Amino acid sequence: TMGAPSATRPVPSHGRLAASRPAPMRPDVTVDFAYNDRQLLERGQRRGGRVFVPGRGRRPGARLPMVVVLHGVDKSGQGAPHRQLSGAADLRPVVSRLVRKKRIRPVLVAAPSQTKRAKHSRSLWTPDGFDLLSFLRAVEKRLSALDLGVDRAQIAVVGHSGAGCSSGNGLFRLAQQLGALRRHGIHVRWLGLM
């Protein structure tokens, strides 16, 4: 008698053995979302949060590690949002290439934007504008529409230039909050300046 196909025996398909093909590569996705826009962005700007999802990490229900990137000061005063995830300093092509070549595992890259009061490090990433927990929640809310999540046990935060130059703001303030973040299940594995 014939039983159900076993997991180790190939199942015939139309008289031939079904070939196992790798799933097609999903495209990279970049999603913008509101994050403290009123406090952080100049009038008329909106959706200051941005998260990049490499295609290889886009599996339904996946929870990915996340790198949060805080940009430095904007001495030009031009106030372009998404400075580390667009334009000349865009990290997305670099991360995409590293993931595609399997040099790193899939990782989310997320960044808030600050264009208001962004000319000096002492007014950049202040407590009234940026908070890692609220930013993480905003990212998670936006990613839930894609059936994706953040692995809260694997968070890294990097700051460019002025994001790490003020003892009361940016990376220095985050370093002082690590214990409180752990109580919310958020484990920042690495803080760094680039």
CSV table of C-alpha atoms in Angstrom, one decimal:
chain,number,residue,atom,x,y,z
A,1,THR,CA,0.0,0.0,0.0
A,2,MET,CA,1.1,3.5,-0.6
A,3,GLY,CA,1.4,5.8,2.3
A,4,ALA,CA,1.9,9.6,2.6
A,5,PRO,CA,5.2,10.8,1.0
A,6,SER,CA,8.0,10.9,3.5
A,7,ALA,CA,10.1,13.9,4.1
A,8,THR,CA,13.2,12.1,2.7
A,9,ARG,CA,11.6,10.8,-0.5
A,10,PRO,CA,11.0,13.2,-3.4
A,11,VAL,CA,7.4,13.8,-4.4
A,12,PRO,CA,6.6,13.2,-8.1
A,13,SER,CA,5.2,16.2,-10.0
A,14,HIS,CA,3.5,15.5,-13.4
A,15,GLY,CA,5.6,12.4,-13.9
A,16,ARG,CA,8.9,14.2,-13.0
A,17,LEU,CA,10.7,14.8,-9.8
A,18,ALA,CA,10.0,18.3,-8.5
A,19,ALA,CA,13.2,20.4,-8.6
A,20,SER,CA,14.0,22.4,-5.6
A,21,ARG,CA,14.7,25.9,-6.5
A,22,PRO,CA,15.9,28.6,-4.2
A,23,ALA,CA,13.2,31.2,-3.5
A,24,PRO,CA,13.6,34.3,-5.7
A,25,MET,CA,15.5,37.2,-4.1
A,26,ARG,CA,13.1,39.8,-2.8
A,27,PRO,CA,14.0,43.4,-3.5
A,28,ASP,CA,15.4,45.8,-0.9
A,29,VAL,CA,12.7,48.0,0.7
A,30,THR,CA,13.0,51.5,2.2
A,31,VAL,CA,10.1,52.8,4.3
A,32,ASP,CA,9.7,56.3,5.6
A,33,PHE,CA,7.5,57.0,8.7
A,34,ALA,CA,6.7,59.8,11.0
A,35,TYR,CA,8.9,60.1,14.1
A,36,ASN,CA,8.7,63.2,16.3
A,37,ASP,CA,8.4,65.3,13.1
A,38,ARG,CA,7.1,68.4,15.0
A,39,GLN,CA,10.1,68.5,17.3
A,40,LEU,CA,12.8,67.4,14.9
A,41,LEU,CA,11.9,68.7,11.4
A,42,GLU,CA,11.6,72.1,9.9
A,43,ARG,CA,8.2,73.3,8.9
A,44,GLY,CA,6.9,71.6,5.8
A,45,GLN,CA,9.0,68.5,6.3
A,46,ARG,CA,7.5,65.2,7.4
A,47,ARG,CA,8.1,61.5,7.8
A,48,GLY,CA,11.6,61.9,9.3
A,49,GLY,CA,12.1,58.3,10.2
A,50,ARG,CA,13.5,55.8,7.7
A,51,VAL,CA,14.2,52.1,7.8
A,52,PHE,CA,16.0,50.0,5.2
A,53,VAL,CA,15.2,46.3,4.9
A,54,PRO,CA,17.5,44.2,2.7
A,55,GLY,CA,15.7,41.8,0.4
A,56,ARG,CA,17.4,38.7,1.8
A,57,GLY,CA,15.9,39.5,5.3
A,58,ARG,CA,12.3,40.0,4.0
A,59,ARG,CA,10.7,36.7,5.2
A,60,PRO,CA,7.2,36.8,6.7
A,61,GLY,CA,7.5,37.0,10.5
A,62,ALA,CA,11.3,37.6,10.5
A,63,ARG,CA,12.7,39.5,13.4
A,64,LEU,CA,16.0,41.2,12.3
A,65,PRO,CA,18.8,42.9,14.2
A,66,MET,CA,18.8,46.6,13.8
A,67,VAL,CA,21.4,49.3,13.5
A,68,VAL,CA,20.2,52.8,14.4
A,69,VAL,CA,22.2,55.6,12.7
A,70,LEU,CA,22.2,59.1,14.2
A,71,HIS,CA,23.5,61.7,11.7
A,72,GLY,CA,25.8,64.5,12.7
A,73,VAL,CA,25.4,68.2,12.6
A,74,ASP,CA,24.2,70.1,9.5
A,75,LYS,CA,26.5,73.1,9.4
A,76,SER,CA,25.1,74.0,6.0
A,77,GLY,CA,21.7,74.6,7.4
A,78,GLN,CA,20.1,73.0,4.3
A,79,GLY,CA,18.2,70.6,6.5
A,80,ALA,CA,17.9,67.5,4.2
A,81,PRO,CA,16.2,64.6,6.0
A,82,HIS,CA,17.5,61.0,5.9
A,83,ARG,CA,21.1,62.1,5.6
A,84,GLN,CA,22.7,58.7,6.3
A,85,LEU,CA,20.2,56.8,4.2
A,86,SER,CA,20.2,59.0,1.1
A,87,GLY,CA,22.5,61.1,-1.0
A,88,ALA,CA,26.3,60.9,-0.9
A,89,ALA,CA,26.4,59.3,2.6
A,90,ASP,CA,23.8,56.6,1.8
A,91,LEU,CA,24.6,53.4,3.7
A,92,ARG,CA,21.9,51.4,2.0
A,93,PRO,CA,24.0,50.2,-1.1
A,94,VAL,CA,26.8,49.2,1.2
A,95,VAL,CA,24.6,47.2,3.5
A,96,SER,CA,22.7,45.7,0.6
A,97,ARG,CA,25.9,44.5,-1.1
A,98,LEU,CA,27.3,43.0,2.1
A,99,VAL,CA,24.1,41.1,2.8
A,100,ARG,CA,23.7,39.9,-0.8
A,101,LYS,CA,27.3,38.6,-0.8
A,102,LYS,CA,26.6,37.0,2.6
A,103,ARG,CA,29.4,38.9,4.3
A,104,ILE,CA,26.9,40.0,7.0
A,105,ARG,CA,23.5,38.6,7.9
A,106,PRO,CA,20.4,40.6,7.1
A,107,VAL,CA,20.1,43.7,9.3
A,108,LEU,CA,17.7,46.6,9.4
A,109,VAL,CA,19.2,50.0,9.2
A,110,ALA,CA,17.0,52.7,10.7
A,111,ALA,CA,17.6,56.4,11.1
A,112,PRO,CA,15.7,59.4,12.5
A,113,SER,CA,16.2,62.8,11.0
A,114,GLN,CA,16.7,66.1,12.7
A,115,THR,CA,16.7,69.3,10.6
A,116,LYS,CA,15.5,71.7,13.3
A,117,ARG,CA,18.3,72.9,15.6
A,118,ALA,CA,20.8,70.7,13.9
A,119,LYS,CA,23.7,73.1,13.4
A,120,HIS,CA,25.4,72.4,16.7
A,121,SER,CA,26.0,69.1,18.6
A,122,ARG,CA,24.6,70.6,21.9
A,123,SER,CA,21.2,70.9,20.3
A,124,LEU,CA,21.4,67.6,18.3
A,125,TRP,CA,19.5,64.5,19.5
A,126,THR,CA,18.4,66.1,22.8
A,127,PRO,CA,16.0,64.3,25.2
A,128,ASP,CA,13.0,66.2,24.0
A,129,GLY,CA,13.5,65.1,20.5
A,130,PHE,CA,15.0,61.7,20.3
A,131,ASP,CA,14.4,58.7,22.5
A,132,LEU,CA,15.6,55.2,21.4
A,133,LEU,CA,12.6,53.4,22.9
A,134,SER,CA,10.0,55.6,21.2
A,135,PHE,CA,12.0,55.4,17.9
A,136,LEU,CA,12.2,51.6,18.2
A,137,ARG,CA,8.4,51.4,18.7
A,138,ALA,CA,7.8,53.7,15.6
A,139,VAL,CA,10.0,51.4,13.5
A,140,GLU,CA,8.2,48.3,14.8
A,141,LYS,CA,4.8,49.8,14.1
A,142,ARG,CA,5.8,50.6,10.5
A,143,LEU,CA,7.5,47.2,9.9
A,144,SER,CA,4.4,45.3,11.2
A,145,ALA,CA,2.6,46.3,8.0
A,146,LEU,CA,5.4,44.3,6.2
A,147,ASP,CA,5.0,41.3,8.6
A,148,LEU,CA,8.5,42.0,9.9
A,149,GLY,CA,9.9,42.8,13.4
A,150,VAL,CA,13.0,44.0,15.2
A,151,ASP,CA,15.1,41.6,17.3
A,152,ARG,CA,15.3,43.7,20.4
A,153,ALA,CA,18.1,41.7,21.8
A,154,GLN,CA,20.4,42.8,18.9
A,155,ILE,CA,20.4,46.6,18.6
A,156,ALA,CA,23.5,48.7,17.6
A,157,VAL,CA,23.5,52.4,17.6
A,158,VAL,CA,26.1,54.5,15.7
A,159,GLY,CA,26.5,58.2,15.6
A,160,HIS,CA,28.2,60.2,13.0
A,161,SER,CA,30.4,63.1,14.1
A,162,GLY,CA,28.2,65.5,16.2
A,163,ALA,CA,25.9,62.7,17.3
A,164,GLY,CA,28.6,61.7,19.7
A,165,CYS,CA,30.2,65.1,20.6
A,166,SER,CA,27.9,66.4,23.3
A,167,SER,CA,28.1,64.9,26.8
A,168,GLY,CA,24.3,65.5,27.4
A,169,ASN,CA,22.9,64.3,24.1
A,170,GLY,CA,23.2,61.6,21.4
A,171,LEU,CA,25.4,58.6,22.1
A,172,PHE,CA,26.5,59.8,25.5
A,173,ARG,CA,22.9,60.1,26.7
A,174,LEU,CA,22.0,56.7,25.2
A,175,ALA,CA,25.0,55.2,27.1
A,176,GLN,CA,23.5,56.5,30.3
A,177,GLN,CA,20.1,54.9,29.5
A,178,LEU,CA,21.2,51.3,28.8
A,179,GLY,CA,19.9,49.9,32.1
A,180,ALA,CA,16.5,51.5,31.5
A,181,LEU,CA,16.4,50.2,28.0
A,182,ARG,CA,17.1,46.6,29.2
A,183,ARG,CA,14.1,46.8,31.4
A,184,HIS,CA,12.1,47.2,28.2
A,185,GLY,CA,13.7,44.2,26.7
A,186,ILE,CA,16.1,46.3,24.5
A,187,HIS,CA,19.7,45.2,24.5
A,188,VAL,CA,22.0,47.6,22.8
A,189,ARG,CA,25.0,45.5,21.9
A,190,TRP,CA,27.1,48.2,20.5
A,191,LEU,CA,27.4,52.0,20.6
A,192,GLY,CA,29.9,53.6,18.3
A,193,LEU,CA,31.0,56.8,16.6
A,194,MET,CA,31.7,56.9,12.8
